[in-house]
Amino acid sequence: MKAAPLYVTGVVGALIGIGALVAGGCANEQQAKGHELYGHYCSHCHGDSGRQNEGYNWSSMPDPKPKDLTNKSEMSTLKDKDIFDTIYRDMKDTGEGGDEIGDDEFGVPTMPSFKYTLSEDEIWAIVGYVRGLHGTKLEFNVEERKKQLAAALVTAQGNLEQATKTYEEAEKKANEEAEKKNVDVDDAAYANELAAMAKAKKELDAAQAGLNNFTARPGKGVSIARPDLTVKPADVPKLVELGKRYYEDKYGCNGCHAIGGEGGKVGPALDRAGFRLNPTWVYRWLKNPQAMNAETRMPALGLSDADAKAVTMYLTTLRAAGNPEGSSNKPEEAPPAKPES
Ligand code: HEC
Ligand code: HEC
């Protein structure tokens, strides 16, 4: 008899829970998705609830340390789109002689970009979740954004149809004229229409990609061709130096990986990467980690071919003796170390 009231409370509680779920519908789904993605891709640095020194990687990171996402007065100064752009951006070379970083352009290399890993839709779900961490709500209209992208695609399709028709008419006219005068067809007579059609085709491709990236992860199904990693011996030192700079100042690899005991511990320590890992494998891993391990926490950071080559060259020089502390942090899902070829 004693247990009865508890049982009753449990049922009522569950019913209220279901009611809220039905009422919330799609918004709740986005909330759950945002929570799950945040847990997988952000919490090691920012903490489960967004507080400082809560994530297991927080204290190992180089400065600046991740800021407090629960700080309402500070976080409220950022617009939804600002937060989105922090997560969805191209990495900037913050080293000496690198890119110019403007006042309003976020340039902390150890906050990774997820532009090349997650869909736009997923990132909006994360932004919504981050808003909840400091007690506010996402105001950005994500459905409207999707509608705009879909409308842009329809417009681009229409433009291409029109441009194709105009081109075909111009070409036909040029052909008829040539026949009448019994001369060769003057290609120049419809060159403008041809160029306009090519431009419309490009715009259609861009609109299609925009809509695709909204719903699908960008690296999905993209396979990385075997790279040519040969370097003239005289060029090696410069390339290694560049790779080291990119490692720290552009892609912030040190936010997640340690070398010589310095750096984050989300990924394995890389002191012995030069012994353990095959350079071709490293290159392909850097370009698209998700293609090799869909669930890895390491994001694709948008490395160009040249950048990936430089960073790979740098990693081949890491050949510390022994088995330094830190490599035991290697997560279970880590890819098997490949022998050097
Ligand atoms: C490797 C560690 C790391 C990971 C992973 C990480 N961050 Fe960060 N984050 C940082 C650092 C470092 C900063 C820069 C210091 C600061 O301003 O907080 C930062 C800054 C931020 C900011 C503040 C932006 C601003 O303009 O001030 C937000 C918001 C944020 N991160 C959200 C996220 C979200 C969401 C994720 C997951 C999708 C994520 N971070 C993943 C390290 C990380
Ligand atoms: C947000 C954290 C994060 C960032 C940023 C990051 N990595 Fe990783 N990295 C990982 C994790 C986690 C793994 C473990 C493999 C897995 O998840 O399958 C990994 C694995 C690796 C491996 C394979 C290591 C081994 O021993 O098997 C290499 C090499 C590597 N990363 C290099 C880099 C480089 C270079 C950069 C910068 C361009 C970088 N990582 C940026 C998290 C990160």
Coordinates of C-alpha atoms and ligand atoms in Angstrom, one line a residue:
M1 CA 0.0 0.0 0.0
K2 CA 2.9 2.3 0.8
A3 CA 4.1 2.2 -2.8
A4 CA 0.8 3.2 -4.4
P5 CA 1.1 7.0 -4.3
L6 CA 4.5 6.8 -5.8
Y7 CA 3.2 4.6 -8.6
V8 CA 0.3 7.0 -9.2
T9 CA 2.7 10.0 -9.4
G10 CA 4.8 8.1 -11.9
V11 CA 1.9 7.5 -14.3
V12 CA 0.7 11.1 -14.1
G13 CA 4.2 12.3 -14.7
A14 CA 4.5 10.1 -17.7
L15 CA 1.2 11.3 -19.1
I16 CA 2.2 14.9 -18.7
G17 CA 5.5 14.0 -20.5
I18 CA 3.6 12.5 -23.4
G19 CA 1.3 15.5 -23.6
A20 CA 4.2 17.9 -23.9
L21 CA 5.8 15.7 -26.6
V22 CA 2.7 15.7 -28.7
A23 CA 2.2 19.4 -28.3
G24 CA 5.8 20.2 -29.1
G25 CA 6.0 17.8 -32.1
C26 CA 8.7 18.8 -34.5
A27 CA 10.3 21.3 -32.2
N28 CA 11.0 18.6 -29.7
E29 CA 12.5 16.4 -32.4
Q30 CA 14.9 19.3 -33.3
Q31 CA 15.7 19.7 -29.6
A32 CA 16.5 16.0 -29.2
K33 CA 18.6 16.0 -32.3
G34 CA 20.5 19.2 -31.1
H35 CA 21.1 17.6 -27.7
E36 CA 22.5 14.4 -29.3
L37 CA 24.8 16.2 -31.7
Y38 CA 26.0 18.6 -29.0
G39 CA 26.8 15.6 -26.8
H40 CA 28.8 13.9 -29.5
Y41 CA 30.6 16.9 -31.1
C42 CA 30.8 19.6 -28.5
S43 CA 30.6 18.4 -24.9
H44 CA 34.2 17.2 -24.5
C45 CA 35.3 20.8 -24.8
H46 CA 32.2 22.8 -23.7
G47 CA 30.8 20.4 -21.1
D48 CA 27.4 18.7 -21.1
S49 CA 25.7 21.8 -19.7
G50 CA 28.0 24.3 -21.3
R51 CA 29.9 25.3 -18.2
Q52 CA 33.6 25.9 -18.1
N53 CA 35.9 23.1 -16.9
E54 CA 33.1 20.6 -17.3
G55 CA 34.2 18.8 -20.5
Y56 CA 37.0 16.4 -20.0
N57 CA 39.1 18.2 -22.6
W58 CA 38.6 21.7 -21.2
S59 CA 41.7 21.9 -19.0
S60 CA 44.0 20.3 -21.5
M61 CA 43.2 22.8 -24.2
P62 CA 45.6 25.6 -25.1
D63 CA 44.3 29.2 -24.5
P64 CA 41.7 30.6 -25.1
K65 CA 39.6 28.1 -23.2
P66 CA 36.1 27.5 -24.4
K67 CA 33.8 30.1 -23.0
D68 CA 30.8 29.6 -20.7
L69 CA 27.8 28.8 -22.9
T70 CA 25.5 29.2 -19.9
N71 CA 26.4 32.9 -19.5
K72 CA 23.2 34.5 -20.6
S73 CA 24.3 38.1 -20.6
E74 CA 27.4 37.4 -22.7
M75 CA 25.8 34.8 -25.0
S76 CA 22.8 37.0 -25.7
T77 CA 25.0 39.5 -27.4
L78 CA 25.4 36.9 -30.2
K79 CA 22.7 36.6 -32.8
D80 CA 21.6 33.1 -33.8
K81 CA 23.4 33.6 -37.1
D82 CA 26.6 34.5 -35.2
I83 CA 26.6 31.2 -33.4
F84 CA 25.8 29.4 -36.6
D85 CA 28.7 31.1 -38.4
T86 CA 31.1 30.1 -35.6
I87 CA 30.2 26.4 -36.1
Y88 CA 29.8 26.7 -39.8
R89 CA 32.8 28.5 -41.2
D90 CA 36.1 28.1 -43.1
M91 CA 39.1 27.8 -40.9
K92 CA 41.4 30.8 -41.1
D93 CA 45.2 30.8 -40.9
T94 CA 45.8 32.8 -37.8
G95 CA 49.6 32.4 -37.9
E96 CA 52.0 35.1 -38.8
G97 CA 51.7 35.9 -42.5
G98 CA 48.4 34.1 -42.6
D99 CA 44.9 35.4 -43.4
E100 CA 43.7 38.7 -42.1
I101 CA 41.2 38.1 -39.4
G102 CA 38.6 40.9 -39.2
D103 CA 37.0 42.2 -36.0
D104 CA 33.8 40.3 -36.4
E105 CA 35.3 37.2 -37.9
F106 CA 35.8 34.4 -35.4
G107 CA 39.3 33.2 -35.7
V108 CA 40.0 30.8 -32.8
P109 CA 41.6 27.8 -34.5
T110 CA 41.0 25.4 -31.6
M111 CA 37.2 25.8 -32.0
P112 CA 36.7 23.4 -35.0
S113 CA 34.3 24.1 -37.9
F114 CA 31.6 21.6 -38.6
K115 CA 30.8 23.0 -42.0
Y116 CA 32.4 20.0 -43.7
T117 CA 30.9 17.4 -41.3
L118 CA 27.3 18.2 -40.5
S119 CA 24.3 19.4 -42.5
E120 CA 23.1 23.0 -42.2
D121 CA 19.9 21.6 -40.6
E122 CA 21.9 19.7 -38.0
I123 CA 23.9 22.8 -37.1
W124 CA 20.7 24.8 -36.6
A125 CA 19.5 22.1 -34.3
I126 CA 22.8 22.5 -32.3
V127 CA 22.4 26.3 -32.2
G128 CA 18.9 25.8 -30.8
Y129 CA 20.4 23.5 -28.1
V130 CA 23.1 26.1 -27.3
R131 CA 20.4 28.7 -26.9
G132 CA 18.7 26.4 -24.3
L133 CA 22.0 26.2 -22.3
H134 CA 21.7 29.9 -21.4
G135 CA 17.9 29.9 -21.1
T136 CA 16.9 31.5 -24.4
K137 CA 15.3 30.2 -27.6
L138 CA 16.3 30.1 -31.2
E139 CA 14.5 32.8 -33.1
F140 CA 16.0 32.2 -36.5
N141 CA 13.4 30.7 -38.8
V142 CA 15.0 27.5 -40.1
E143 CA 11.9 26.3 -42.0
E144 CA 11.9 29.7 -43.8
R145 CA 15.5 29.2 -44.7
K146 CA 14.8 25.8 -46.2
K147 CA 11.9 27.2 -48.2
Q148 CA 14.1 30.0 -49.5
L149 CA 16.7 27.4 -50.7
A150 CA 14.0 25.3 -52.3
A151 CA 12.5 28.4 -54.0
A152 CA 16.0 29.4 -55.2
L153 CA 16.3 26.0 -56.8
V154 CA 13.0 26.4 -58.7
T155 CA 14.1 29.9 -59.9
A156 CA 17.5 28.5 -61.1
Q157 CA 15.7 25.7 -63.0
G158 CA 13.5 28.2 -64.7
N159 CA 16.4 30.4 -65.6
L160 CA 18.3 27.5 -67.1
E161 CA 15.2 26.5 -69.2
Q162 CA 14.8 30.1 -70.4
A163 CA 18.6 30.4 -71.2
T164 CA 18.6 27.1 -73.1
K165 CA 15.6 28.2 -75.2
T166 CA 17.2 31.5 -76.0
Y167 CA 20.4 29.7 -77.0
E168 CA 18.7 27.2 -79.2
E169 CA 16.8 30.0 -81.0
A170 CA 20.0 32.0 -81.6
E171 CA 21.8 28.9 -82.9
K172 CA 18.9 28.0 -85.1
K173 CA 18.8 31.5 -86.5
A174 CA 22.6 31.5 -87.1
N175 CA 22.3 28.2 -89.0
E176 CA 19.4 29.4 -91.1
E177 CA 21.3 32.5 -92.0
A178 CA 24.4 30.6 -92.9
E179 CA 22.3 28.3 -95.1
K180 CA 20.6 31.2 -96.9
K181 CA 24.0 32.8 -97.7
N182 CA 25.6 29.5 -98.3
V183 CA 28.5 30.2 -95.8
D184 CA 29.9 28.6 -92.7
V185 CA 27.9 29.0 -89.5
D186 CA 29.1 32.1 -87.5
D187 CA 29.6 30.7 -83.9
A188 CA 30.2 34.2 -82.6
A189 CA 26.6 35.0 -83.4
Y190 CA 25.3 33.0 -80.5
A191 CA 28.4 33.0 -78.2
N192 CA 26.7 35.3 -75.7
E193 CA 23.7 32.9 -75.4
L194 CA 26.0 30.0 -75.0
A195 CA 27.8 31.7 -72.2
A196 CA 24.5 32.7 -70.5
M197 CA 23.4 29.1 -70.6
A198 CA 26.6 27.9 -69.0
K199 CA 26.2 30.5 -66.3
A200 CA 22.6 29.4 -65.6
K201 CA 23.8 25.8 -65.4
K202 CA 26.4 26.8 -62.8
E203 CA 23.9 28.7 -60.8
L204 CA 21.5 25.7 -60.9
D205 CA 24.4 23.5 -59.6
A206 CA 25.0 25.9 -56.8
A207 CA 21.4 26.1 -55.8
Q208 CA 21.2 22.3 -55.8
A209 CA 24.3 22.1 -53.6
G210 CA 22.8 24.7 -51.3
L211 CA 19.7 22.6 -50.8
N212 CA 21.6 19.4 -50.5
N213 CA 23.9 20.8 -47.8
F214 CA 20.9 21.8 -45.9
T215 CA 19.7 18.3 -45.4
A216 CA 22.6 16.0 -46.1
R217 CA 26.1 15.8 -44.6
P218 CA 28.6 17.3 -47.1
G219 CA 31.2 14.5 -46.9
K220 CA 28.7 11.7 -47.5
G221 CA 29.7 9.4 -50.3
V222 CA 32.7 11.5 -51.2
S223 CA 35.8 9.4 -51.6
I224 CA 39.2 10.9 -51.5
A225 CA 41.5 10.0 -54.4
R226 CA 44.9 8.5 -53.6
P227 CA 47.2 11.6 -53.3
D228 CA 50.5 12.2 -54.8
L229 CA 52.7 12.8 -51.8
T230 CA 56.1 13.1 -53.5
V231 CA 58.0 16.2 -52.6
K232 CA 61.3 17.4 -53.9
P233 CA 63.9 16.9 -51.1
A234 CA 64.8 20.6 -51.2
D235 CA 61.2 21.6 -50.5
V236 CA 60.6 19.3 -47.5
P237 CA 61.7 21.6 -44.7
K238 CA 59.5 24.4 -45.9
L239 CA 56.5 22.2 -46.3
V240 CA 57.0 20.6 -42.9
E241 CA 57.2 24.1 -41.3
L242 CA 54.0 25.2 -43.1
G243 CA 52.3 22.0 -42.0
K244 CA 53.2 22.7 -38.4
R245 CA 51.8 26.2 -38.6
Y246 CA 48.6 24.9 -40.1
Y247 CA 48.4 22.2 -37.4
E248 CA 48.3 24.8 -34.7
D249 CA 47.3 28.2 -36.2
K250 CA 44.8 27.2 -38.9
Y251 CA 43.1 23.9 -38.0
G252 CA 43.7 23.9 -34.3
C253 CA 44.6 20.2 -34.3
N254 CA 46.3 20.8 -30.9
G255 CA 42.9 21.5 -29.4
C256 CA 42.2 17.8 -29.6
H257 CA 45.6 16.1 -30.0
A258 CA 48.7 16.3 -27.7
I259 CA 52.3 16.3 -28.8
G260 CA 55.0 16.1 -26.1
G261 CA 52.2 16.2 -23.5
E262 CA 50.9 19.5 -24.8
G263 CA 47.4 19.7 -26.2
G264 CA 43.9 18.3 -26.0
K265 CA 43.0 14.7 -25.4
V266 CA 39.9 14.1 -27.5
G267 CA 42.0 12.2 -30.1
P268 CA 45.1 10.1 -29.6
A269 CA 48.5 11.7 -28.9
L270 CA 50.5 12.1 -32.1
D271 CA 54.1 12.0 -30.8
R272 CA 54.7 8.8 -32.8
A273 CA 52.5 9.5 -35.8
G274 CA 55.5 9.4 -38.1
F275 CA 56.2 5.7 -37.1
R276 CA 52.7 4.5 -36.7
L277 CA 50.7 5.9 -39.5
N278 CA 50.9 5.6 -43.3
P279 CA 51.1 9.0 -44.9
T280 CA 48.5 8.2 -47.6
W281 CA 46.1 7.0 -44.9
V282 CA 46.8 10.2 -42.9
Y283 CA 46.1 12.4 -45.9
R284 CA 42.8 10.7 -46.7
W285 CA 41.8 10.7 -43.0
L286 CA 42.4 14.5 -42.8
K287 CA 40.4 15.2 -45.9
N288 CA 37.3 13.2 -44.8
P289 CA 37.5 11.3 -41.5
Q290 CA 33.8 10.5 -41.7
A291 CA 34.4 8.5 -44.9
M292 CA 36.6 6.1 -42.9
N293 CA 34.7 6.2 -39.6
A294 CA 31.2 7.7 -39.8
E295 CA 30.9 8.2 -36.1
T296 CA 34.3 9.8 -35.3
R297 CA 34.3 13.0 -33.2
M298 CA 37.0 14.4 -35.4
P299 CA 35.4 16.8 -37.9
A300 CA 36.4 17.3 -41.5
L301 CA 38.0 20.7 -41.3
G302 CA 37.9 21.6 -45.0
L303 CA 41.6 21.1 -45.7
S304 CA 42.6 21.9 -49.3
D305 CA 44.7 19.3 -51.1
A306 CA 47.8 21.5 -50.5
D307 CA 47.0 22.0 -46.8
A308 CA 46.4 18.3 -46.3
K309 CA 49.7 17.5 -47.9
A310 CA 51.6 20.0 -45.7
V311 CA 50.0 18.7 -42.5
T312 CA 50.6 15.1 -43.5
M313 CA 54.3 15.9 -44.1
Y314 CA 54.5 17.5 -40.7
L315 CA 53.0 14.4 -39.0
T316 CA 55.6 12.2 -40.7
T317 CA 58.3 14.0 -38.8
L318 CA 56.8 13.1 -35.4
R319 CA 58.9 10.2 -34.3
A320 CA 59.3 10.4 -30.5
A321 CA 61.0 7.5 -28.8
G322 CA 59.1 5.2 -26.4
N323 CA 55.4 5.2 -25.7
P324 CA 54.6 8.6 -24.2
E325 CA 51.9 9.2 -21.8
G326 CA 48.7 10.2 -23.5
S327 CA 48.6 7.7 -26.3
S328 CA 46.7 5.5 -23.9
N329 CA 43.9 8.0 -24.3
K330 CA 43.2 6.5 -27.6
P331 CA 39.5 6.0 -27.8
E332 CA 38.2 2.5 -28.6
E333 CA 36.8 3.5 -32.0
A334 CA 40.2 4.8 -33.1
P335 CA 41.2 3.5 -36.5
P336 CA 43.8 0.8 -36.5
A337 CA 47.3 2.2 -36.8
K338 CA 48.6 1.5 -40.3
P339 CA 52.2 0.4 -40.8
E340 CA 54.4 2.7 -42.8
S341 CA 54.5 1.8 -46.5
Ligands
HEC1 C1 38.2 21.2 -29.5 C2 37.4 21.9 -28.5 C3 36.1 22.4 -29.0 C4 35.0 21.8 -29.6 C5 35.0 20.3 -30.0 C6 34.0 22.7 -29.8 N1 34.4 24.0 -29.3 FE1 33.3 25.7 -29.3 N2 34.9 26.7 -28.7 C7 36.1 26.2 -28.4 C8 37.0 27.3 -28.2 C9 38.5 27.1 -27.8 C10 36.3 28.5 -28.3 C11 36.9 29.9 -28.3 C12 36.9 30.5 -27.0 C13 35.6 31.1 -26.8 O1 35.4 32.1 -27.3 O2 34.8 30.4 -26.1 C14 35.0 28.1 -28.6 C15 33.9 29.0 -28.8 C16 32.6 28.6 -29.0 C17 31.5 29.5 -29.0 C18 31.5 31.0 -28.7 C19 31.6 31.8 -30.0 C20 31.8 33.2 -29.9 O3 31.6 33.9 -30.9 O4 32.3 33.7 -28.9 C21 30.3 28.8 -29.2 C22 28.9 29.3 -29.3 C23 30.8 27.4 -29.4 N3 32.1 27.3 -29.2 C24 29.9 26.3 -29.6 C25 30.4 25.0 -29.9 C26 29.5 24.0 -30.4 C27 28.0 24.1 -30.6 C28 30.3 22.9 -30.7 C29 30.0 21.6 -31.2 C30 29.3 21.6 -32.5 C31 31.7 23.3 -30.3 N4 31.7 24.6 -29.9 C32 32.8 22.4 -30.4 C33 36.4 24.9 -28.4 C34 35.7 23.8 -28.9
HEC2 C1 37.4 17.9 -32.2 C2 38.6 17.1 -32.0 C3 39.6 16.8 -33.1 C4 40.2 17.7 -33.9 C5 40.0 19.2 -34.0 C6 41.2 17.0 -34.7 N1 41.1 15.6 -34.4 FE1 42.3 14.2 -35.1 N2 41.2 12.8 -34.1 C7 40.2 13.1 -33.2 C8 39.7 11.8 -32.7 C9 38.6 11.7 -31.6 C10 40.4 10.8 -33.3 C11 40.3 9.3 -33.0 C12 39.9 8.5 -34.2 C13 38.5 8.2 -34.3 O1 37.6 8.8 -33.7 O2 38.1 7.3 -35.0 C14 41.4 11.4 -34.2 C15 42.3 10.8 -35.0 C16 43.3 11.3 -35.7 C17 44.4 10.6 -36.3 C18 44.6 9.1 -36.3 C19 45.5 8.9 -35.0 C20 45.8 7.5 -34.7 O3 46.7 7.3 -33.9 O4 45.1 6.6 -35.2 C21 45.2 11.6 -36.9 C22 46.5 11.4 -37.6 C23 44.6 12.9 -36.6 N3 43.5 12.7 -35.9 C24 45.2 14.1 -37.0 C25 44.5 15.3 -36.8 C26 45.0 16.6 -37.4 C27 46.2 16.7 -38.2 C28 44.1 17.5 -37.1 C29 44.0 18.9 -37.6 C30 44.0 19.1 -39.0 C31 43.1 16.9 -36.2 N4 43.4 15.6 -36.1 C32 42.0 17.5 -35.7 C33 39.8 14.3 -32.8 C34 40.2 15.5 -33.4

